[in-house]
């Protein structure tokens, strides 16, 4: 027995060491942070003002992505973060070409095993549009989160740093996988399809007034309470990987005493589709309806939307869409209906098929 004791001790020590290493590997796996890439496009979150009290009249898109990341050192606690400056613009200057380039870059990154999620910093003016475009064109279940700020980083009460922290936290969260493209501002989580900017300047501008936000971010943790039932990302049928342009689709606004001049000019300029943001339930003024009918006969796809901002646009409600061969926008705002119609037109000009898309996405 005494002769075998040293061997037994050696084996015991080896076993303990192996267990210690195994436990260490488990702990390391548990502590491993997600890899999140921040794609910066400019906007107020990258803006600067003349003084600490300048919250309007500032200059957007002046701060680079590396500076944004350095301004929030707490990011290192929630993710392994890398940054890319893809654009540096105010978001009112966002174009179809920007969207195509951004979607392609997002899809390229998400196809990599070392990228777990993406955050896109963006100006708030068209953030909801970019978010919905990506919601229809991203080909991954990995989280994609758009974030912005209503006040520049130089302001006393800048909202950009906490918004960026929350967005990275969300993009690194497994709870966000498969939820579609998300928008994170003001400690709230919204779906790309339904969110809208509702105020010109206050930090709580982004809302989903009728259908409701998806959840909150509190105590460095996302809490989801609902999910969108509409198809998105990997379940969407749209592929922009080989596209360099998108069909021209424009918006015509309805109002009292409206005439056909703007509509006719857009059709003459080559519009393949027109979103008519009508009053009420998408009503067609007698002064505009003949021009819409004529445009449809020329092959232009007409989508009836509403300027109201909430509610379902009833097909065959304020107009006989079946007879006119028009499409109803469902609950999409005019600006988001434009995005869906552009993508729809890359696949078909059949209005019945397009109508089904508006009920699907």
PDB file of N, CA and C in Angstrom, residues 112-146:
ATOM      1  N   UNK A 112     -19.979  36.021 -41.244  1.00  0.00           N
ATOM      2  CA  UNK A 112     -18.726  35.640 -40.598  1.00  0.00           C
ATOM      3  C   UNK A 112     -18.998  35.062 -39.209  1.00  0.00           C
ATOM      4  N   UNK A 113     -18.279  34.005 -38.882  1.00  0.00           N
ATOM      5  CA  UNK A 113     -18.462  33.360 -37.580  1.00  0.00           C
ATOM      6  C   UNK A 113     -18.036  34.244 -36.424  1.00  0.00           C
ATOM      7  N   UNK A 114     -17.130  35.191 -36.691  1.00  0.00           N
ATOM      8  CA  UNK A 114     -16.623  36.039 -35.610  1.00  0.00           C
ATOM      9  C   UNK A 114     -17.425  37.332 -35.438  1.00  0.00           C
ATOM     10  N   UNK A 115     -18.601  37.403 -36.048  1.00  0.00           N
ATOM     11  CA  UNK A 115     -19.507  38.540 -35.836  1.00  0.00           C
ATOM     12  C   UNK A 115     -20.825  38.006 -35.299  1.00  0.00           C
ATOM     13  N   UNK A 116     -21.182  38.438 -34.092  1.00  0.00           N
ATOM     14  CA  UNK A 116     -22.409  37.964 -33.442  1.00  0.00           C
ATOM     15  C   UNK A 116     -23.572  38.934 -33.588  1.00  0.00           C
ATOM     16  N   UNK A 117     -23.270  40.195 -33.862  1.00  0.00           N
ATOM     17  CA  UNK A 117     -24.326  41.185 -34.007  1.00  0.00           C
ATOM     18  C   UNK A 117     -23.761  42.472 -34.561  1.00  0.00           C
ATOM     19  N   UNK A 118     -24.663  43.325 -35.040  1.00  0.00           N
ATOM     20  CA  UNK A 118     -24.248  44.595 -35.651  1.00  0.00           C
ATOM     21  C   UNK A 118     -25.075  45.735 -35.077  1.00  0.00           C
ATOM     22  N   UNK A 119     -24.398  46.833 -34.806  1.00  0.00           N
ATOM     23  CA  UNK A 119     -25.048  48.092 -34.432  1.00  0.00           C
ATOM     24  C   UNK A 119     -24.769  49.103 -35.533  1.00  0.00           C
ATOM     25  N   UNK A 120     -25.787  49.824 -35.951  1.00  0.00           N
ATOM     26  CA  UNK A 120     -25.634  50.864 -36.971  1.00  0.00           C
ATOM     27  C   UNK A 120     -26.004  52.201 -36.355  1.00  0.00           C
ATOM     28  N   UNK A 121     -25.027  53.101 -36.262  1.00  0.00           N
ATOM     29  CA  UNK A 121     -25.327  54.452 -35.787  1.00  0.00           C
ATOM     30  C   UNK A 121     -25.831  55.267 -36.972  1.00  0.00           C
ATOM     31  N   UNK A 122     -26.875  56.053 -36.745  1.00  0.00           N
ATOM     32  CA  UNK A 122     -27.611  56.638 -37.869  1.00  0.00           C
ATOM     33  C   UNK A 122     -28.293  57.923 -37.429  1.00  0.00           C
ATOM     34  N   UNK A 123     -28.410  58.856 -38.334  1.00  0.00           N
ATOM     35  CA  UNK A 123     -29.209  60.037 -38.064  1.00  0.00           C
ATOM     36  C   UNK A 123     -30.671  59.672 -37.895  1.00  0.00           C
ATOM     37  N   UNK A 124     -31.384  60.397 -37.056  1.00  0.00           N
ATOM     38  CA  UNK A 124     -32.753  60.008 -36.725  1.00  0.00           C
ATOM     39  C   UNK A 124     -33.777  60.349 -37.805  1.00  0.00           C
ATOM     40  N   UNK A 125     -33.458  61.270 -38.702  1.00  0.00           N
ATOM     41  CA  UNK A 125     -34.459  61.722 -39.673  1.00  0.00           C
ATOM     42  C   UNK A 125     -34.964  60.599 -40.571  1.00  0.00           C
ATOM     43  N   UNK A 126     -34.083  59.729 -40.999  1.00  0.00           N
ATOM     44  CA  UNK A 126     -34.505  58.612 -41.867  1.00  0.00           C
ATOM     45  C   UNK A 126     -34.146  57.258 -41.262  1.00  0.00           C
ATOM     46  N   UNK A 127     -33.871  57.240 -39.975  1.00  0.00           N
ATOM     47  CA  UNK A 127     -33.482  55.990 -39.303  1.00  0.00           C
ATOM     48  C   UNK A 127     -34.532  54.904 -39.482  1.00  0.00           C
ATOM     49  N   UNK A 128     -35.806  55.279 -39.351  1.00  0.00           N
ATOM     50  CA  UNK A 128     -36.874  54.276 -39.462  1.00  0.00           C
ATOM     51  C   UNK A 128     -36.935  53.664 -40.859  1.00  0.00           C
ATOM     52  N   UNK A 129     -36.566  54.439 -41.874  1.00  0.00           N
ATOM     53  CA  UNK A 129     -36.581  53.927 -43.245  1.00  0.00           C
ATOM     54  C   UNK A 129     -35.431  52.953 -43.489  1.00  0.00           C
ATOM     55  N   UNK A 130     -34.229  53.336 -43.062  1.00  0.00           N
ATOM     56  CA  UNK A 130     -33.086  52.437 -43.199  1.00  0.00           C
ATOM     57  C   UNK A 130     -33.329  51.141 -42.441  1.00  0.00           C
ATOM     58  N   UNK A 131     -33.908  51.251 -41.259  1.00  0.00           N
ATOM     59  CA  UNK A 131     -34.185  50.066 -40.442  1.00  0.00           C
ATOM     60  C   UNK A 131     -35.129  49.116 -41.169  1.00  0.00           C
ATOM     61  N   UNK A 132     -36.184  49.653 -41.779  1.00  0.00           N
ATOM     62  CA  UNK A 132     -37.146  48.789 -42.472  1.00  0.00           C
ATOM     63  C   UNK A 132     -36.547  48.196 -43.738  1.00  0.00           C
ATOM     64  N   UNK A 133     -35.736  48.970 -44.454  1.00  0.00           N
ATOM     65  CA  UNK A 133     -35.067  48.425 -45.632  1.00  0.00           C
ATOM     66  C   UNK A 133     -34.203  47.232 -45.235  1.00  0.00           C
ATOM     67  N   UNK A 134     -33.450  47.359 -44.156  1.00  0.00           N
ATOM     68  CA  UNK A 134     -32.606  46.256 -43.702  1.00  0.00           C
ATOM     69  C   UNK A 134     -33.449  45.101 -43.169  1.00  0.00           C
ATOM     70  N   UNK A 135     -34.576  45.404 -42.562  1.00  0.00           N
ATOM     71  CA  UNK A 135     -35.467  44.364 -42.053  1.00  0.00           C
ATOM     72  C   UNK A 135     -35.933  43.439 -43.176  1.00  0.00           C
ATOM     73  N   UNK A 136     -36.000  43.983 -44.386  1.00  0.00           N
ATOM     74  CA  UNK A 136     -36.450  43.212 -45.548  1.00  0.00           C
ATOM     75  C   UNK A 136     -35.311  42.600 -46.354  1.00  0.00           C
ATOM     76  N   UNK A 137     -34.062  43.002 -46.065  1.00  0.00           N
ATOM     77  CA  UNK A 137     -32.955  42.578 -46.928  1.00  0.00           C
ATOM     78  C   UNK A 137     -31.807  41.881 -46.198  1.00  0.00           C
ATOM     79  N   UNK A 138     -31.785  41.935 -44.874  1.00  0.00           N
ATOM     80  CA  UNK A 138     -30.744  41.230 -44.117  1.00  0.00           C
ATOM     81  C   UNK A 138     -31.035  39.729 -44.154  1.00  0.00           C
ATOM     82  N   UNK A 139     -30.007  38.940 -44.381  1.00  0.00           N
ATOM     83  CA  UNK A 139     -30.177  37.489 -44.516  1.00  0.00           C
ATOM     84  C   UNK A 139     -29.559  36.737 -43.341  1.00  0.00           C
ATOM     85  N   UNK A 140     -29.913  37.118 -42.157  1.00  0.00           N
ATOM     86  CA  UNK A 140     -29.386  36.478 -40.960  1.00  0.00           C
ATOM     87  C   UNK A 140     -30.341  36.700 -39.801  1.00  0.00           C
ATOM     88  N   UNK A 141     -30.318  35.765 -38.837  1.00  0.00           N
ATOM     89  CA  UNK A 141     -31.097  35.926 -37.617  1.00  0.00           C
ATOM     90  C   UNK A 141     -30.310  36.671 -36.538  1.00  0.00           C
ATOM     91  N   UNK A 142     -29.025  36.896 -36.807  1.00  0.00           N
ATOM     92  CA  UNK A 142     -28.214  37.608 -35.818  1.00  0.00           C
ATOM     93  C   UNK A 142     -28.754  39.033 -35.626  1.00  0.00           C
ATOM     94  N   UNK A 143     -28.621  39.581 -34.428  1.00  0.00           N
ATOM     95  CA  UNK A 143     -29.197  40.897 -34.161  1.00  0.00           C
ATOM     96  C   UNK A 143     -28.567  42.017 -34.986  1.00  0.00           C
ATOM     97  N   UNK A 144     -29.422  42.876 -35.508  1.00  0.00           N
ATOM     98  CA  UNK A 144     -29.022  44.133 -36.144  1.00  0.00           C
ATOM     99  C   UNK A 144     -29.812  45.231 -35.461  1.00  0.00           C
ATOM    100  N   UNK A 145     -29.104  46.200 -34.896  1.00  0.00           N
ATOM    101  CA  UNK A 145     -29.746  47.243 -34.094  1.00  0.00           C
ATOM    102  C   UNK A 145     -29.357  48.609 -34.631  1.00  0.00           C
ATOM    103  N   UNK A 146     -30.344  49.422 -34.961  1.00  0.00           N
ATOM    104  CA  UNK A 146     -30.076  50.806 -35.363  1.00  0.00           C
ATOM    105  C   UNK A 146     -30.242  51.716 -34.163  1.00  0.00           C
TER     106      UNK A 146
END
